[in-house]
PDB file of N, CA and C in Angstrom:
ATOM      1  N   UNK T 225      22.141  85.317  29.627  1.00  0.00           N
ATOM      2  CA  UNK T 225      22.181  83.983  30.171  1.00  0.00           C
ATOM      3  C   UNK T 225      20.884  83.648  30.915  1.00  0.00           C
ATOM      4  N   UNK T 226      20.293  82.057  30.544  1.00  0.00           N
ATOM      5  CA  UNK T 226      19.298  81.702  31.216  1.00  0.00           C
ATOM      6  C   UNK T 226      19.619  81.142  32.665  1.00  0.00           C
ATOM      7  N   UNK T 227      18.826  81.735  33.733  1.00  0.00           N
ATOM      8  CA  UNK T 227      19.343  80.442  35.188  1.00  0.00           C
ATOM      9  C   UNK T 227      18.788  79.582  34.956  1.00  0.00           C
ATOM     10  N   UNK T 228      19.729  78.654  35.551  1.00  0.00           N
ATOM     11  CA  UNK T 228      19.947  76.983  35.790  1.00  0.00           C
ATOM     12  C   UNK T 228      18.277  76.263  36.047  1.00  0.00           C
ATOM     13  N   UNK T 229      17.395  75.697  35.326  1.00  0.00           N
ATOM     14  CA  UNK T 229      16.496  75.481  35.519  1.00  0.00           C
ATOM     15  C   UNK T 229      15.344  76.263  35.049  1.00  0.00           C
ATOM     16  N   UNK T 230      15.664  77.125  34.828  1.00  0.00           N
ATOM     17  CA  UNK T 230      14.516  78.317  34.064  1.00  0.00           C
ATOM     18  C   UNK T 230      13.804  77.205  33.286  1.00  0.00           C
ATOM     19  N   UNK T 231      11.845  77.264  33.572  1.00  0.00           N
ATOM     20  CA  UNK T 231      11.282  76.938  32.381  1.00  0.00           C
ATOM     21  C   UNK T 231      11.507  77.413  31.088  1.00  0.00           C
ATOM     22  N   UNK T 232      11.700  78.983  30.842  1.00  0.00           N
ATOM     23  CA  UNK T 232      12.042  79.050  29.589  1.00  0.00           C
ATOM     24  C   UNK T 232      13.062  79.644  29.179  1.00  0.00           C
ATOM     25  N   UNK T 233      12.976  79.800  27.022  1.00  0.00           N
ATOM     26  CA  UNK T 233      14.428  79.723  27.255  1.00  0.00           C
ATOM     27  C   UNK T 233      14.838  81.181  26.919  1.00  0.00           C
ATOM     28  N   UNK T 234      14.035  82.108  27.472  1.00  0.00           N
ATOM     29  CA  UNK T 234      14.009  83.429  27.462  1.00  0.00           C
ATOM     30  C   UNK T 234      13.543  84.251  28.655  1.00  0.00           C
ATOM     31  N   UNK T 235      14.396  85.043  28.939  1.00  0.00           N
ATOM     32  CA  UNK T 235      13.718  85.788  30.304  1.00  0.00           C
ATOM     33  C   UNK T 235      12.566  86.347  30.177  1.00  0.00           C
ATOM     34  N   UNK T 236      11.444  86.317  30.667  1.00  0.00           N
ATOM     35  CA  UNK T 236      10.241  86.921  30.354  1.00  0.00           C
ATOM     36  C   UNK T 236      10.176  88.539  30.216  1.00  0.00           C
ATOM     37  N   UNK T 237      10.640  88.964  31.145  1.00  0.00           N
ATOM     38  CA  UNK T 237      10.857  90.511  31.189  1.00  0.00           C
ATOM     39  C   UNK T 237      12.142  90.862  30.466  1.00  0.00           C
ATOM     40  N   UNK T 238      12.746  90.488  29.478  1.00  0.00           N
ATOM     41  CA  UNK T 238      13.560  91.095  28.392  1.00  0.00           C
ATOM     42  C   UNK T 238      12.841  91.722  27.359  1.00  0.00           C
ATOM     43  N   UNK T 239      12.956  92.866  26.933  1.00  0.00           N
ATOM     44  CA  UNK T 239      11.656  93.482  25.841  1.00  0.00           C
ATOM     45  C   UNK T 239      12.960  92.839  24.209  1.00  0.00           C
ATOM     46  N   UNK T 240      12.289  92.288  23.302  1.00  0.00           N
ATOM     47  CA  UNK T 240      12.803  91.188  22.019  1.00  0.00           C
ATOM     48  C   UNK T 240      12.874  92.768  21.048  1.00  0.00           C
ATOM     49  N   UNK T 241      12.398  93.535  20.901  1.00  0.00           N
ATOM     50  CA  UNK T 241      12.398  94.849  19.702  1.00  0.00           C
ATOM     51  C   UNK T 241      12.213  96.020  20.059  1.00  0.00           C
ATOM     52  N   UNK T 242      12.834  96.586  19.729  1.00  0.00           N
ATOM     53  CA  UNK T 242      13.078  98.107  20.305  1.00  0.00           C
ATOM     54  C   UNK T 242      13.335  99.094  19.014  1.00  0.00           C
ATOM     55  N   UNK T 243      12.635  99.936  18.812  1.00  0.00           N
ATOM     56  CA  UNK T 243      12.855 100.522  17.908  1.00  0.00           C
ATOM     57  C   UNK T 243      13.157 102.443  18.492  1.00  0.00           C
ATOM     58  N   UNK T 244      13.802 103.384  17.955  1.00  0.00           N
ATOM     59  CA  UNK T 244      14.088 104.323  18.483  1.00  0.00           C
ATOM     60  C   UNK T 244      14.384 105.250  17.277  1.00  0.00           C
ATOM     61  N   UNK T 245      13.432 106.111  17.125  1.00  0.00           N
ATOM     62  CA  UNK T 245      13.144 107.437  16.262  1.00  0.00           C
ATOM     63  C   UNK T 245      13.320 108.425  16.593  1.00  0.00           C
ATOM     64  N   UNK T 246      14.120 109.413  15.580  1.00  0.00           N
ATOM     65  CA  UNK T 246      13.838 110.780  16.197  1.00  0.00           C
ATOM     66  C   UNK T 246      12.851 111.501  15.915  1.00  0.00           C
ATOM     67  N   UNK T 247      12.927 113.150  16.085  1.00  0.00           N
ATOM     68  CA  UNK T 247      11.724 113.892  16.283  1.00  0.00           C
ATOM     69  C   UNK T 247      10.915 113.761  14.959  1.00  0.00           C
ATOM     70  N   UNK T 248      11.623 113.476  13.349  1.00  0.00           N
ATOM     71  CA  UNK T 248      10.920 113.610  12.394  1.00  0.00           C
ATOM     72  C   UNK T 248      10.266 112.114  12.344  1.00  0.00           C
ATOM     73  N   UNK T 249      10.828 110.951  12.693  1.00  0.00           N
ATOM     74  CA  UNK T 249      10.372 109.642  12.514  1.00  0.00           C
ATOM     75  C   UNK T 249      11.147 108.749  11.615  1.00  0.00           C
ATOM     76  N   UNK T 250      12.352 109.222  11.675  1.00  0.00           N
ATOM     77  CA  UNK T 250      13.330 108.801  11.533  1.00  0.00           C
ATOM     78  C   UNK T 250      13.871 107.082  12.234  1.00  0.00           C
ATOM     79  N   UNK T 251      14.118 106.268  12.068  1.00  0.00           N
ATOM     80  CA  UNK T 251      14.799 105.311  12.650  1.00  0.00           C
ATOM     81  C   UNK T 251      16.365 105.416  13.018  1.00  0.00           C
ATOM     82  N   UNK T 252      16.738 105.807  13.898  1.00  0.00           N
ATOM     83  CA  UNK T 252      18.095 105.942  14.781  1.00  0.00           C
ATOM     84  C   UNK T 252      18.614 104.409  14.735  1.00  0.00           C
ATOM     85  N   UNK T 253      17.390 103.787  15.425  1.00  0.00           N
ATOM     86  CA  UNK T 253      18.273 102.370  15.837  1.00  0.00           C
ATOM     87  C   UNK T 253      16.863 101.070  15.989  1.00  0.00           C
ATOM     88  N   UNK T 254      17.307 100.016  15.775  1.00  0.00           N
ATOM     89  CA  UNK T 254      16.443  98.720  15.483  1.00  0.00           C
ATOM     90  C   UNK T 254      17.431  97.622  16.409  1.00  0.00           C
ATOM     91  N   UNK T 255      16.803  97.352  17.451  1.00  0.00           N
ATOM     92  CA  UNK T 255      16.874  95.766  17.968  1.00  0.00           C
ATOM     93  C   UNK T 255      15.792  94.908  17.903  1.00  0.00           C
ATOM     94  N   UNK T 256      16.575  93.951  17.425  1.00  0.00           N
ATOM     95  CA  UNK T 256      15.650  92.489  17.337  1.00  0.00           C
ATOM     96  C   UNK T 256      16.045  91.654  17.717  1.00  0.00           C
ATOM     97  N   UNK T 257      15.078  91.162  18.622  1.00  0.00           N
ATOM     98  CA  UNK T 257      15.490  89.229  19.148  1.00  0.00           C
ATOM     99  C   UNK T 257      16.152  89.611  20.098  1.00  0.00           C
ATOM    100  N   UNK T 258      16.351  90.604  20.945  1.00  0.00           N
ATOM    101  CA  UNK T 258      16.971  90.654  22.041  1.00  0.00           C
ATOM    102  C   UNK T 258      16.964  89.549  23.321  1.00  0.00           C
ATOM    103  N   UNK T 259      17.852  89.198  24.332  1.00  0.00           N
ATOM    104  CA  UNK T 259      17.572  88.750  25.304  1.00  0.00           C
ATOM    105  C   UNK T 259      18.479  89.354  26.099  1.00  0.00           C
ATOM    106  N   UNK T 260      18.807  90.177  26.437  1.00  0.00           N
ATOM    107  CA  UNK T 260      19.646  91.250  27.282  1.00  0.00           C
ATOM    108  C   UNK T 260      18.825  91.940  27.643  1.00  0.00           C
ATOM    109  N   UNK T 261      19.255  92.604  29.392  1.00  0.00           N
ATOM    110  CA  UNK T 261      18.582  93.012  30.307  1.00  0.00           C
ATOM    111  C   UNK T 261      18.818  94.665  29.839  1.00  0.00           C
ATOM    112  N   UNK T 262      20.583  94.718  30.068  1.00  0.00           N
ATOM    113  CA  UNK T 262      20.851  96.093  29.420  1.00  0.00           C
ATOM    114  C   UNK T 262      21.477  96.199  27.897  1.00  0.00           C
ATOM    115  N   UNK T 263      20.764  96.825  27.155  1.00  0.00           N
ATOM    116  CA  UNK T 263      21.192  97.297  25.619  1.00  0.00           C
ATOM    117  C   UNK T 263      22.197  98.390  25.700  1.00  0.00           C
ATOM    118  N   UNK T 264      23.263  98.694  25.433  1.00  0.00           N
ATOM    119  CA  UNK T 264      24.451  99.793  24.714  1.00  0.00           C
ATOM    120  C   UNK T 264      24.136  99.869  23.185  1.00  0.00           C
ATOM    121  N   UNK T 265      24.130 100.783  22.728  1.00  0.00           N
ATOM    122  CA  UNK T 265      24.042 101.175  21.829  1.00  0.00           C
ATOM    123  C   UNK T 265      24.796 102.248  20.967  1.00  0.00           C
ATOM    124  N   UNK T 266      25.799 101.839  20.110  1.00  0.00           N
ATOM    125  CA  UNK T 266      27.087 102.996  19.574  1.00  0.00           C
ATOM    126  C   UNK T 266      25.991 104.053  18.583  1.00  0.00           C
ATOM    127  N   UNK T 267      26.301 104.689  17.889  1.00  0.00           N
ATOM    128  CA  UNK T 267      26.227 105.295  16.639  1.00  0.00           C
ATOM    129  C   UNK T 267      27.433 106.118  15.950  1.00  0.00           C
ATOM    130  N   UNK T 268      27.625 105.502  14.989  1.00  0.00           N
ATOM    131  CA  UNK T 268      28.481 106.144  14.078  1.00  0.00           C
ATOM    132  C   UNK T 268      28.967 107.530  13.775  1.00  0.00           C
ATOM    133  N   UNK T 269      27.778 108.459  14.240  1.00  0.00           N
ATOM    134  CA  UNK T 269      27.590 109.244  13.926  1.00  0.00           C
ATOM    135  C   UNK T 269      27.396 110.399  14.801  1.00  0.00           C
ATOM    136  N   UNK T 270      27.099 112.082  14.613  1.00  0.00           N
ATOM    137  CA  UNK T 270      26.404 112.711  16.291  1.00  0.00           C
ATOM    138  C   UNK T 270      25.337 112.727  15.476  1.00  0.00           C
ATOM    139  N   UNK T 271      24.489 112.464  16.316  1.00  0.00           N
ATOM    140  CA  UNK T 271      22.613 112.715  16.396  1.00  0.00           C
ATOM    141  C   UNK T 271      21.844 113.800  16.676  1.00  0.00           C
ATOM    142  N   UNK T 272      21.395 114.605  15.935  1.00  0.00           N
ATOM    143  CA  UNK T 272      20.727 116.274  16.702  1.00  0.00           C
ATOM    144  C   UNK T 272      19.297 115.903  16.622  1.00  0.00           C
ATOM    145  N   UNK T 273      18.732 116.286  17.300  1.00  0.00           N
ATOM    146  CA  UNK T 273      17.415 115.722  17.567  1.00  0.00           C
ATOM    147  C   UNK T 273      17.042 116.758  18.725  1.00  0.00           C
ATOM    148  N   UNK T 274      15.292 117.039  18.730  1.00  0.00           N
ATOM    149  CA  UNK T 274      14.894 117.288  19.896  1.00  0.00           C
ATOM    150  C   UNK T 274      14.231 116.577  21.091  1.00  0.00           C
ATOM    151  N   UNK T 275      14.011 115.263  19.985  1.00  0.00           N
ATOM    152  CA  UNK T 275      12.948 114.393  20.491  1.00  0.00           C
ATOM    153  C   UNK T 275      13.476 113.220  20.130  1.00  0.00           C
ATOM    154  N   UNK T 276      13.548 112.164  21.042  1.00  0.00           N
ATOM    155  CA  UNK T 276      14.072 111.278  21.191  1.00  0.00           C
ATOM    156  C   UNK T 276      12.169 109.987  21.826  1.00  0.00           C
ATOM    157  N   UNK T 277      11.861 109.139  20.177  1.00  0.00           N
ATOM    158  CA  UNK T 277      10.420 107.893  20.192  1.00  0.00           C
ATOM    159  C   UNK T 277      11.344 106.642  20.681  1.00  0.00           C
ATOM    160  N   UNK T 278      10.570 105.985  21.784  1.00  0.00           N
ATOM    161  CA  UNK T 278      11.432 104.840  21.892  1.00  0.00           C
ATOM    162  C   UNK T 278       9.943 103.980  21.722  1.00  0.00           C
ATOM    163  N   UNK T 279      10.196 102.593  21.097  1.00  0.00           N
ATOM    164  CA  UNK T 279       9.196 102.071  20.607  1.00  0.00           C
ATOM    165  C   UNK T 279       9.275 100.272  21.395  1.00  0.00           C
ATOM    166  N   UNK T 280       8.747 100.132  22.407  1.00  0.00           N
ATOM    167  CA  UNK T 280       9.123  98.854  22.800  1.00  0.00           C
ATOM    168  C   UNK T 280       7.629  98.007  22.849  1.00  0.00           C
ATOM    169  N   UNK T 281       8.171  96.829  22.193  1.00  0.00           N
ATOM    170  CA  UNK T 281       7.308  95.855  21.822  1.00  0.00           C
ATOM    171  C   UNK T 281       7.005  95.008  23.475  1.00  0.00           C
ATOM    172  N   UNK T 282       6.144  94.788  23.558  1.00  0.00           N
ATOM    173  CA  UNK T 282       5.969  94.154  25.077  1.00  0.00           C
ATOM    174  C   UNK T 282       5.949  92.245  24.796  1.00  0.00           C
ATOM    175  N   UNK T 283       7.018  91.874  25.545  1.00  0.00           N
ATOM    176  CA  UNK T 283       7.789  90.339  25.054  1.00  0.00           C
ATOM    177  C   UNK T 283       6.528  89.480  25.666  1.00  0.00           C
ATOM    178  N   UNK T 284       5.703  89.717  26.243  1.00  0.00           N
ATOM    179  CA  UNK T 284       4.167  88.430  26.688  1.00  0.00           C
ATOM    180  C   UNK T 284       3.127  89.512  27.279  1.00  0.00           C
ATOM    181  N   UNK T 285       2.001  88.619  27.070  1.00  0.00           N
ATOM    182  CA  UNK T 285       1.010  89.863  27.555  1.00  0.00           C
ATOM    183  C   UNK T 285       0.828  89.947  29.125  1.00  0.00           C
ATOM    184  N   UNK T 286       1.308  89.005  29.893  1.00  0.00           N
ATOM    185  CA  UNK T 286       1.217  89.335  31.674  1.00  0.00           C
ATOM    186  C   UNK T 286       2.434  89.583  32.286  1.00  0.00           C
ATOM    187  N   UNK T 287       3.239  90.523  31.360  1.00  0.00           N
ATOM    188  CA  UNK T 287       4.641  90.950  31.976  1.00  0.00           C
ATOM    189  C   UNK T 287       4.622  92.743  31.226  1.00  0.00           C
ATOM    190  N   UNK T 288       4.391  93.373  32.037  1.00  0.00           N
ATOM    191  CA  UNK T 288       4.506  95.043  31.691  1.00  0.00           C
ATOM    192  C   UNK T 288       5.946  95.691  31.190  1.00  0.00           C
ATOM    193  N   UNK T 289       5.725  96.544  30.425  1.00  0.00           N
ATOM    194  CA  UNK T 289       6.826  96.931  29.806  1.00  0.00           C
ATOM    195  C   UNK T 289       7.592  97.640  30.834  1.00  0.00           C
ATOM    196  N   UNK T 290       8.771  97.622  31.071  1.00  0.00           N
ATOM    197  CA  UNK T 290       9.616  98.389  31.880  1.00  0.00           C
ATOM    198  C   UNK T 290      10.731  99.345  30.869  1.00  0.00           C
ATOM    199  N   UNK T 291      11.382 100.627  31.778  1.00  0.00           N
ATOM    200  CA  UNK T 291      12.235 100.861  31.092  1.00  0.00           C
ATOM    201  C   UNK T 291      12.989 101.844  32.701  1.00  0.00           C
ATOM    202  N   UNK T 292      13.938 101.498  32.544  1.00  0.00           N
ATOM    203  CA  UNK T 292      14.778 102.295  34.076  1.00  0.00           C
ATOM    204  C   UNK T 292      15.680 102.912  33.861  1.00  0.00           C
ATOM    205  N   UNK T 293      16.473 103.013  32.766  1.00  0.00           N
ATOM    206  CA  UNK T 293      17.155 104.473  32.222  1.00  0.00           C
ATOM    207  C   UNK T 293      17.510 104.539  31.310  1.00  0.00           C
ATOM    208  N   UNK T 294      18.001 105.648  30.623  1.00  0.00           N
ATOM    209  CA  UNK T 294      18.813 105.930  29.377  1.00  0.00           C
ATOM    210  C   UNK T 294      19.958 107.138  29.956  1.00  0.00           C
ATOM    211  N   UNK T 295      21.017 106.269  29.157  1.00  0.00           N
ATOM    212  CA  UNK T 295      22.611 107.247  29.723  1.00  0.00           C
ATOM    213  C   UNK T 295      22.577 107.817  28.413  1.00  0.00           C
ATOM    214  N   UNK T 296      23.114 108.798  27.866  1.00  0.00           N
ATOM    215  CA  UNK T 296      23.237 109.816  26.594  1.00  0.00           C
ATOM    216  C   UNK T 296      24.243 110.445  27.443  1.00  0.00           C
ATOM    217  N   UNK T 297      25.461 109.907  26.289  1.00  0.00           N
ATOM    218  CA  UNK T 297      26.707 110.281  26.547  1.00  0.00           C
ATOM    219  C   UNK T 297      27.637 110.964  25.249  1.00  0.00           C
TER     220      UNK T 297
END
C-alpha cells in the first residue's frame, strides 16, 4: 500500500526483482514487479544447497539496496 499523498506510485525503497540461486547457479526463485516491503517465499520442494546468490536489482539510483533478514525455516 501507497500512503495517502505519496508522490509516487511506488515506494522507492521496495527492491521490483529479486532473483535467488543456488550454489551451482541454479534459479530457486524469481520476483518481479514487486512492491512489498517483506517477501515470503514457499517452495514446493526441500532445497540442499551450500550456498545460497541473492540477486537484487536496485529500484532508483539514489536509494541503496537494503536487505535486513532472511528466516530459513
Amino acid at each position: 500500500p501507497i500512503q495517502w499523498g505519496h508522490s509516487e506510485n511506488r515506494m522507492p525503497f521496495c527492491l521490483r526483482n529479486i532473483r535467488i540461486l543456488d550454489e551451482a547457479g541454479n534459479e530457486l526463485a524469481c520476483v518481479k514487479d514487486n512492491y512489498q516491503t517483506i517477501i515470503t517465499l514457499h517452495f514446493d520442494k526441500k532445497i540442499s544447497t551450500k550456498r545460497l546468490r541473492i540477486i537484487m536489482q536496485q529500484p532508483t539510483s539514489n536509494v541503496p539496496i537494503s536487505l535486513y533478514g532472511i528466516y530459513i525455516i
